[in-house]
Amino acid sequence: MALTIRGLSKTYPNGVKALRNLNLSIGNCMFGLLGPNGAGKSTLMRTIATLQDPDDGSIELDGIDVLREKNEIRRILGYLPQEFGVYPKISAFEMLQHLAILKGMTQTGERKDFIDALLQQTNLWDVRNKALTTFSGGMKQRFGIAQALLGNPRLIIVDEPTAGLDPAERNRFLNLLSSVASDRTVILSTHIVDDVRQLCPRMAIIVEGELLLEGAPAETIAALNGRVWSKIAGNDDEFRSLESQFRILSTYLVAGQRAVRIYSESDPGQGFHAVESGLEDVYFLHLRPFPHARASASGNGSSNGQPVQ
Ligand code: ADP
Ligand code: MG
C-alpha cells in the first residue's frame, strides 16, 4: 500500500492555515504523525478519510484518487476520529452490529462471527453486553478500534487515540494497535513522542501545517548522536545565560534540580556532558521556531531523517 500526498493545503474560513503545501509518502507500516496541538494533524486525517476537502493538492492511494473516488476509499478505510462522538446507551455488541450493517455486512452469521472475533481481539468480549456509556476511556478507545476494523479495511487512521488514557490503558491500547498494524497500514497521529517511539518504523513531524521532518525515528535519533548535551542549570540567571548562548531542547527536573538539554554540534564546555539523543530531542529541535535549527539537524545528509524545508 502506498499513500502519496502532494501539495496539500487548507485554509479555514476564519483564515487559519491548517495545512501548507504538505508532501508526504506513507508506505506499508505504522506511520506516526507527530505534532503539537493545532499542527494540522486532524485536518490531514479528516482529509485522507474523505470527510473534508483541501483547497489544493492531491492524495493518491494505490492508484485511487482519494479526493475524487471517495467511495472507493471508504470501502478500504477504517477511521477512529479524535472525538468519537456520542456514546449511546446500547451495548458494544449492538453498536458494532449496527455499524456493520451500515458497512454492508448483510450476512447474519458471517457478521456475528466477525464481530465476535473483533470483541475478542480488542479485549472487550467480557463487556460486550454492557452499555457503551459505562466504558472507561481505554475501553472506549478499544471499541473505537473495533469499529474501525469493521469490513477489514487495509488502511486505518487513528487520531490521537492515547490522549487521556492512564498508563496501563495506554499500554494495552498500544499493544492492540501494533497487533492491528501487522497486516495493514496504520496512520497514527499523536502529540506523545513515546507513542511514536514505541510503535512507528516511520514518522513525520508537522507543525503549523508544515512538514518539518520525515524519516525513521531511529535514524533521526542517530543523526543527533553526539550533539545533545546536558547539565544542571542552577539559578534563573544561569538558565537565562544558557538560553542566550545555546539552543535549548528541553528542561527537566532531576531530584528537584533543573537540568537542561541543549543541541550543540561541538562541545559546549561550561560543565555540559554529552548525553544519548532520544526522539524527544528530535521533536523539540524541530518544534521550536528557530530558523537555522532546522537546517542543522540534517546530520549526514542522507535522505532519512532529513528535515524538509
Ligand atoms: P491538530 O489535530 O494537530 O491539533 P487541527 O487540524 O485540529 O490540528 O487544527 C489545525 C488548525 O486549524 C488549528 O489552528 C485549529 O484551531 C484550526 N481549525 C481546525 N478545524 C477548524 C475549523 N473547522 N474551522 C476553523 N479552524 C479550524
Ligand atoms: Mg487533532
Short mmCIF file of C-alpha atoms and ligand atoms in Angstrom, two decimals:
data_model
loop_
_atom_site.label_atom_id
_atom_site.label_comp_id
_atom_site.label_asym_id
_atom_site.label_seq_id
_atom_site.Cartn_x
_atom_site.Cartn_y
_atom_site.Cartn_z
CA MET A 1 0.00 0.00 0.00
CA ALA A 2 1.28 3.45 -0.90
CA LEU A 3 -0.34 6.72 0.04
CA THR A 4 1.06 9.77 -1.72
CA ILE A 5 0.12 13.25 -0.58
CA ARG A 6 1.16 16.13 -2.82
CA GLY A 7 0.96 19.87 -2.22
CA LEU A 8 -1.90 19.62 0.25
CA SER A 9 -3.12 22.99 1.54
CA LYS A 10 -6.11 24.01 3.61
CA THR A 11 -7.13 27.41 4.93
CA TYR A 12 -10.26 27.51 7.08
CA PRO A 13 -12.81 30.29 6.53
CA ASN A 14 -11.50 32.08 9.64
CA GLY A 15 -8.12 32.43 7.94
CA VAL A 16 -6.26 29.68 9.84
CA LYS A 17 -3.82 27.92 7.54
CA ALA A 18 -4.10 24.33 8.79
CA LEU A 19 -2.06 22.69 6.01
CA ARG A 20 0.67 24.38 3.99
CA ASN A 21 1.78 22.65 0.82
CA LEU A 22 2.22 19.30 2.55
CA ASN A 23 4.02 16.50 0.70
CA LEU A 24 4.25 13.05 2.27
CA SER A 25 4.56 9.42 1.24
CA ILE A 26 3.30 6.70 3.54
CA GLY A 27 4.13 3.06 2.88
CA ASN A 28 3.17 -0.24 4.41
CA CYS A 29 3.72 0.22 8.12
CA MET A 30 2.60 2.02 11.21
CA PHE A 31 3.22 5.65 10.36
CA GLY A 32 3.41 8.20 13.17
CA LEU A 33 2.24 11.75 12.58
CA LEU A 34 3.70 13.75 15.41
CA GLY A 35 2.89 17.36 16.18
CA PRO A 36 1.65 19.69 18.90
CA ASN A 37 -1.97 20.77 19.28
CA GLY A 38 -3.04 22.85 16.31
CA ALA A 39 -0.38 21.39 13.98
CA GLY A 40 -2.98 20.24 11.46
CA LYS A 41 -2.95 16.52 12.25
CA SER A 42 -6.74 16.14 12.49
CA THR A 43 -7.24 18.25 9.39
CA LEU A 44 -4.87 15.98 7.46
CA MET A 45 -6.54 12.83 8.80
CA ARG A 46 -10.06 14.01 8.03
CA THR A 47 -8.88 14.88 4.53
CA ILE A 48 -7.37 11.43 3.96
CA ALA A 49 -10.56 9.91 5.41
CA THR A 50 -12.53 11.82 2.70
CA LEU A 51 -14.50 13.80 5.28
CA GLN A 52 -13.27 17.19 4.14
CA ASP A 53 -11.71 18.66 1.03
CA PRO A 54 -8.44 20.56 0.85
CA ASP A 55 -8.10 23.81 -1.11
CA ASP A 56 -5.21 22.43 -3.12
CA GLY A 57 -3.20 19.29 -3.67
CA SER A 58 -3.82 15.62 -4.30
CA ILE A 59 -3.88 12.33 -2.39
CA GLU A 60 -3.40 9.02 -4.12
CA LEU A 61 -3.76 5.58 -2.59
CA ASP A 62 -2.55 2.72 -4.78
CA GLY A 63 -3.71 4.48 -7.91
CA ILE A 64 -7.01 5.68 -6.45
CA ASP A 65 -7.62 9.43 -6.43
CA VAL A 66 -8.69 9.84 -2.79
CA LEU A 67 -10.25 13.27 -3.23
CA ARG A 68 -12.46 12.18 -6.13
CA GLU A 69 -13.11 8.47 -5.70
CA LYS A 70 -14.37 8.81 -2.16
CA ASN A 71 -16.50 5.69 -2.12
CA GLU A 72 -13.59 3.55 -3.29
CA ILE A 73 -11.52 4.82 -0.38
CA ARG A 74 -14.26 4.47 2.19
CA ARG A 75 -14.52 0.79 1.33
CA ILE A 76 -10.90 0.14 2.33
CA LEU A 77 -10.59 2.64 5.16
CA GLY A 78 -11.15 2.44 8.90
CA TYR A 79 -11.14 5.67 10.88
CA LEU A 80 -11.05 6.47 14.57
CA PRO A 81 -11.63 10.22 14.92
CA GLN A 82 -10.15 12.27 17.73
CA GLU A 83 -13.61 13.00 19.11
CA PHE A 84 -15.55 9.79 18.82
CA GLY A 85 -18.97 11.38 19.18
CA VAL A 86 -21.77 10.41 21.47
CA TYR A 87 -21.73 7.08 23.22
CA PRO A 88 -25.24 5.71 23.19
CA LYS A 89 -26.83 3.60 25.88
CA ILE A 90 -26.74 0.49 23.73
CA SER A 91 -24.16 -2.25 24.22
CA ALA A 92 -20.83 -2.62 22.44
CA PHE A 93 -22.13 -5.67 20.59
CA GLU A 94 -25.32 -3.93 19.42
CA MET A 95 -23.41 -0.87 18.26
CA LEU A 96 -20.93 -2.96 16.26
CA GLN A 97 -23.83 -4.90 14.80
CA HIS A 98 -25.49 -1.64 13.74
CA LEU A 99 -22.29 -0.19 12.24
CA ALA A 100 -21.53 -3.48 10.47
CA ILE A 101 -24.91 -3.39 8.75
CA LEU A 102 -24.21 0.20 7.64
CA LYS A 103 -20.91 -1.06 6.24
CA GLY A 104 -22.85 -3.54 4.13
CA MET A 105 -22.18 -6.73 6.12
CA THR A 106 -25.55 -8.29 5.37
CA GLN A 107 -24.87 -11.99 6.06
CA THR A 108 -26.09 -12.54 9.63
CA GLY A 109 -23.87 -15.49 10.57
CA GLU A 110 -20.76 -14.09 8.98
CA ARG A 111 -21.38 -10.72 10.61
CA LYS A 112 -21.76 -12.25 14.06
CA ASP A 113 -18.55 -14.26 13.67
CA PHE A 114 -16.66 -11.17 12.55
CA ILE A 115 -17.97 -9.05 15.45
CA ASP A 116 -17.24 -11.80 17.98
CA ALA A 117 -13.67 -12.01 16.71
CA LEU A 118 -13.31 -8.22 16.93
CA LEU A 119 -14.59 -8.18 20.50
CA GLN A 120 -12.05 -10.86 21.41
CA GLN A 121 -9.22 -9.06 19.62
CA THR A 122 -9.93 -5.75 21.35
CA ASN A 123 -10.36 -7.47 24.70
CA LEU A 124 -13.96 -6.32 25.04
CA TRP A 125 -15.57 -9.76 24.96
CA ASP A 126 -16.42 -9.80 28.67
CA VAL A 127 -18.10 -6.39 28.50
CA ARG A 128 -19.76 -6.83 25.09
CA ASN A 129 -23.26 -6.60 26.57
CA LYS A 130 -22.53 -3.55 28.72
CA ALA A 131 -23.70 -0.09 27.65
CA LEU A 132 -21.01 1.98 25.91
CA THR A 133 -21.82 4.87 28.26
CA THR A 134 -20.35 2.85 31.14
CA PHE A 135 -17.00 2.28 29.37
CA SER A 136 -13.73 3.76 30.65
CA GLY A 137 -11.55 5.89 28.35
CA GLY A 138 -9.39 2.91 27.43
CA MET A 139 -12.40 0.69 26.72
CA LYS A 140 -13.92 3.40 24.53
CA GLN A 141 -10.72 3.67 22.52
CA ARG A 142 -10.54 -0.12 22.11
CA PHE A 143 -14.15 -0.04 20.98
CA GLY A 144 -13.10 2.72 18.58
CA ILE A 145 -10.53 0.36 17.07
CA ALA A 146 -13.11 -2.44 16.86
CA GLN A 147 -15.48 -0.23 14.84
CA ALA A 148 -12.59 0.98 12.66
CA LEU A 149 -11.80 -2.66 11.82
CA LEU A 150 -15.31 -3.47 10.59
CA GLY A 151 -15.14 -4.51 6.96
CA ASN A 152 -11.49 -5.46 7.33
CA PRO A 153 -10.00 -2.21 5.97
CA ARG A 154 -6.47 -2.13 4.52
CA LEU A 155 -5.82 1.37 5.82
CA ILE A 156 -6.59 2.51 9.36
CA ILE A 157 -6.40 6.10 10.52
CA VAL A 158 -6.35 6.78 14.26
CA ASP A 159 -6.32 10.35 15.50
CA GLU A 160 -4.69 10.96 18.91
CA PRO A 161 -6.06 7.73 20.37
CA THR A 162 -3.92 7.67 23.50
CA ALA A 163 -4.65 11.20 24.78
CA GLY A 164 -6.21 10.96 28.21
CA LEU A 165 -5.55 7.25 28.78
CA ASP A 166 -3.89 6.19 32.01
CA PRO A 167 -0.53 4.37 31.67
CA ALA A 168 -1.98 0.85 31.87
CA GLU A 169 -4.78 1.62 29.40
CA ARG A 170 -2.36 3.33 27.09
CA ASN A 171 -0.05 0.33 27.15
CA ARG A 172 -2.90 -2.04 26.37
CA PHE A 173 -4.05 0.24 23.58
CA LEU A 174 -0.57 0.48 22.00
CA ASN A 175 -0.29 -3.31 22.06
CA LEU A 176 -3.64 -3.62 20.33
CA LEU A 177 -2.62 -1.07 17.72
CA SER A 178 0.64 -2.85 16.99
CA SER A 179 -1.18 -6.18 16.51
CA VAL A 180 -3.66 -4.46 14.18
CA ALA A 181 -0.78 -2.98 12.17
CA SER A 182 0.84 -6.33 11.50
CA ASP A 183 -1.16 -6.86 8.31
CA ARG A 184 -2.29 -3.38 7.27
CA THR A 185 -1.22 0.24 7.10
CA VAL A 186 -1.96 2.34 10.16
CA ILE A 187 -1.56 6.10 10.35
CA LEU A 188 -1.41 7.25 13.94
CA SER A 189 -1.47 10.90 14.94
CA THR A 190 -0.25 11.91 18.35
CA HIS A 191 1.44 14.65 20.33
CA ILE A 192 3.03 11.98 22.55
CA VAL A 193 6.57 11.30 21.41
CA ASP A 194 6.65 7.96 23.20
CA ASP A 195 3.71 6.62 21.15
CA VAL A 196 5.79 7.08 18.01
CA ARG A 197 8.97 5.74 19.60
CA GLN A 198 7.20 2.57 20.72
CA LEU A 199 5.20 1.86 17.59
CA CYS A 200 6.30 3.51 14.40
CA PRO A 201 9.03 2.47 11.94
CA ARG A 202 8.38 5.75 10.05
CA MET A 203 7.20 9.14 11.17
CA ALA A 204 6.67 12.75 10.21
CA ILE A 205 6.72 15.84 12.36
CA ILE A 206 4.24 18.54 11.39
CA VAL A 207 3.98 21.96 12.96
CA GLU A 208 1.63 24.74 11.88
CA GLY A 209 0.56 22.78 8.84
CA GLU A 210 4.11 22.29 7.58
CA LEU A 211 6.07 19.10 7.29
CA LEU A 212 9.32 19.62 9.19
CA LEU A 213 10.81 16.15 9.15
CA GLU A 214 10.08 12.73 7.68
CA GLY A 215 12.05 9.61 8.44
CA ALA A 216 12.68 6.57 10.58
CA PRO A 217 12.71 7.50 14.29
CA ALA A 218 15.91 5.50 14.89
CA GLU A 219 17.71 7.33 12.08
CA THR A 220 16.54 10.77 13.14
CA ILE A 221 17.77 9.98 16.66
CA ALA A 222 21.11 8.73 15.33
CA ALA A 223 21.51 11.96 13.34
CA LEU A 224 21.68 13.80 16.68
CA ASN A 225 24.33 11.50 18.13
CA GLY A 226 27.00 13.48 19.94
CA ARG A 227 25.03 16.72 19.57
CA VAL A 228 22.88 16.58 22.68
CA TRP A 229 24.38 17.84 25.93
CA SER A 230 23.06 18.23 29.41
CA LYS A 231 23.84 19.88 32.73
CA ILE A 232 22.17 21.16 35.88
CA ALA A 233 21.07 24.69 35.07
CA GLY A 234 21.43 26.26 38.50
CA ASN A 235 19.60 29.50 39.18
CA ASP A 236 17.44 31.64 36.89
CA ASP A 237 20.35 33.89 35.91
CA GLU A 238 22.44 30.95 34.82
CA PHE A 239 19.48 29.50 32.95
CA ARG A 240 18.86 32.77 31.07
CA SER A 241 22.52 32.95 30.19
CA LEU A 242 22.44 29.39 28.80
CA GLU A 243 19.29 30.27 26.88
CA SER A 244 21.02 33.16 25.17
CA GLN A 245 24.05 31.07 24.19
CA PHE A 246 22.60 27.71 23.27
CA ARG A 247 19.73 26.04 21.55
CA ILE A 248 17.77 24.63 24.49
CA LEU A 249 15.90 21.44 23.66
CA SER A 250 14.22 20.86 26.98
CA THR A 251 14.40 21.48 30.67
CA TYR A 252 13.56 18.86 33.20
CA LEU A 253 13.95 18.16 36.88
CA VAL A 254 16.40 15.76 38.47
CA ALA A 255 15.68 15.28 42.18
CA GLY A 256 14.18 18.76 42.27
CA GLN A 257 17.05 20.45 40.40
CA ARG A 258 16.53 21.96 37.00
CA ALA A 259 18.58 20.39 34.24
CA VAL A 260 18.75 21.45 30.61
CA ARG A 261 19.36 19.58 27.39
CA ILE A 262 20.87 21.57 24.56
CA TYR A 263 21.73 20.99 20.91
CA SER A 264 25.33 21.77 20.02
CA GLU A 265 27.46 20.42 17.20
CA SER A 266 30.65 20.85 19.20
CA ASP A 267 31.47 20.50 22.90
CA PRO A 268 29.81 23.48 24.58
CA GLY A 269 32.13 23.30 27.63
CA GLN A 270 30.76 25.01 30.77
CA GLY A 271 30.25 21.68 32.51
CA PHE A 272 27.95 20.16 29.89
CA HIS A 273 28.25 16.42 29.33
CA ALA A 274 27.21 14.51 26.22
CA VAL A 275 24.01 12.51 26.62
CA GLU A 276 22.33 9.90 24.48
CA SER A 277 19.96 11.50 21.99
CA GLY A 278 16.33 10.50 22.04
CA LEU A 279 13.22 11.03 19.96
CA GLU A 280 12.12 13.86 22.25
CA ASP A 281 15.32 15.72 21.34
CA VAL A 282 14.48 15.29 17.65
CA TYR A 283 10.96 16.54 18.30
CA PHE A 284 11.96 19.57 20.35
CA LEU A 285 14.67 20.52 17.88
CA HIS A 286 12.02 20.84 15.19
CA LEU A 287 9.20 22.12 17.32
CA ARG A 288 10.60 25.47 18.29
CA PRO A 289 10.70 28.25 15.74
CA PHE A 290 14.42 28.71 15.29
CA PRO A 291 15.25 29.37 11.66
CA HIS A 292 18.71 27.83 11.39
CA ALA A 293 17.97 24.94 13.74
CA ARG A 294 16.06 23.04 11.08
CA ALA A 295 19.00 23.08 8.69
CA SER A 296 21.49 21.99 11.35
CA ALA A 297 19.62 18.79 12.21
CA SER A 298 20.25 17.18 8.86
CA GLY A 299 23.17 15.10 10.09
CA ASN A 300 24.92 13.16 7.37
CA GLY A 301 22.80 14.41 4.52
CA SER A 302 21.15 11.06 3.82
CA SER A 303 17.56 11.05 2.72
CA ASN A 304 16.42 9.64 6.03
CA GLY A 305 15.87 11.85 9.00
CA GLN A 306 16.48 14.90 6.98
CA PRO A 307 14.48 18.00 7.71
CA VAL A 308 12.22 19.12 4.94
CA GLN A 309 12.33 22.81 4.22
P1 ADP B 1 -4.29 19.14 15.43
O1 ADP B 1 -5.18 17.98 15.19
O2 ADP B 1 -2.86 18.90 15.07
O3 ADP B 1 -4.43 19.68 16.83
P2 ADP B 1 -6.15 20.58 13.73
O4 ADP B 1 -6.11 20.02 12.37
O5 ADP B 1 -7.29 20.19 14.60
O6 ADP B 1 -4.75 20.33 14.44
O7 ADP B 1 -6.16 22.17 13.63
C1 ADP B 1 -5.20 22.90 12.88
C2 ADP B 1 -5.55 24.37 12.98
O8 ADP B 1 -6.78 24.61 12.31
C3 ADP B 1 -5.75 24.86 14.40
O9 ADP B 1 -5.28 26.18 14.48
C4 ADP B 1 -7.25 24.81 14.58
O10 ADP B 1 -7.68 25.76 15.53
C5 ADP B 1 -7.74 25.15 13.18
N1 ADP B 1 -9.02 24.51 12.86
C6 ADP B 1 -9.30 23.18 12.89
N2 ADP B 1 -10.56 22.95 12.47
C7 ADP B 1 -11.10 24.15 12.17
C8 ADP B 1 -12.37 24.58 11.68
N3 ADP B 1 -13.34 23.70 11.40
N4 ADP B 1 -12.55 25.90 11.48
C9 ADP B 1 -11.57 26.78 11.75
N5 ADP B 1 -10.35 26.46 12.21
C10 ADP B 1 -10.11 25.16 12.42
MG MG B 2 -6.27 16.83 16.41
#
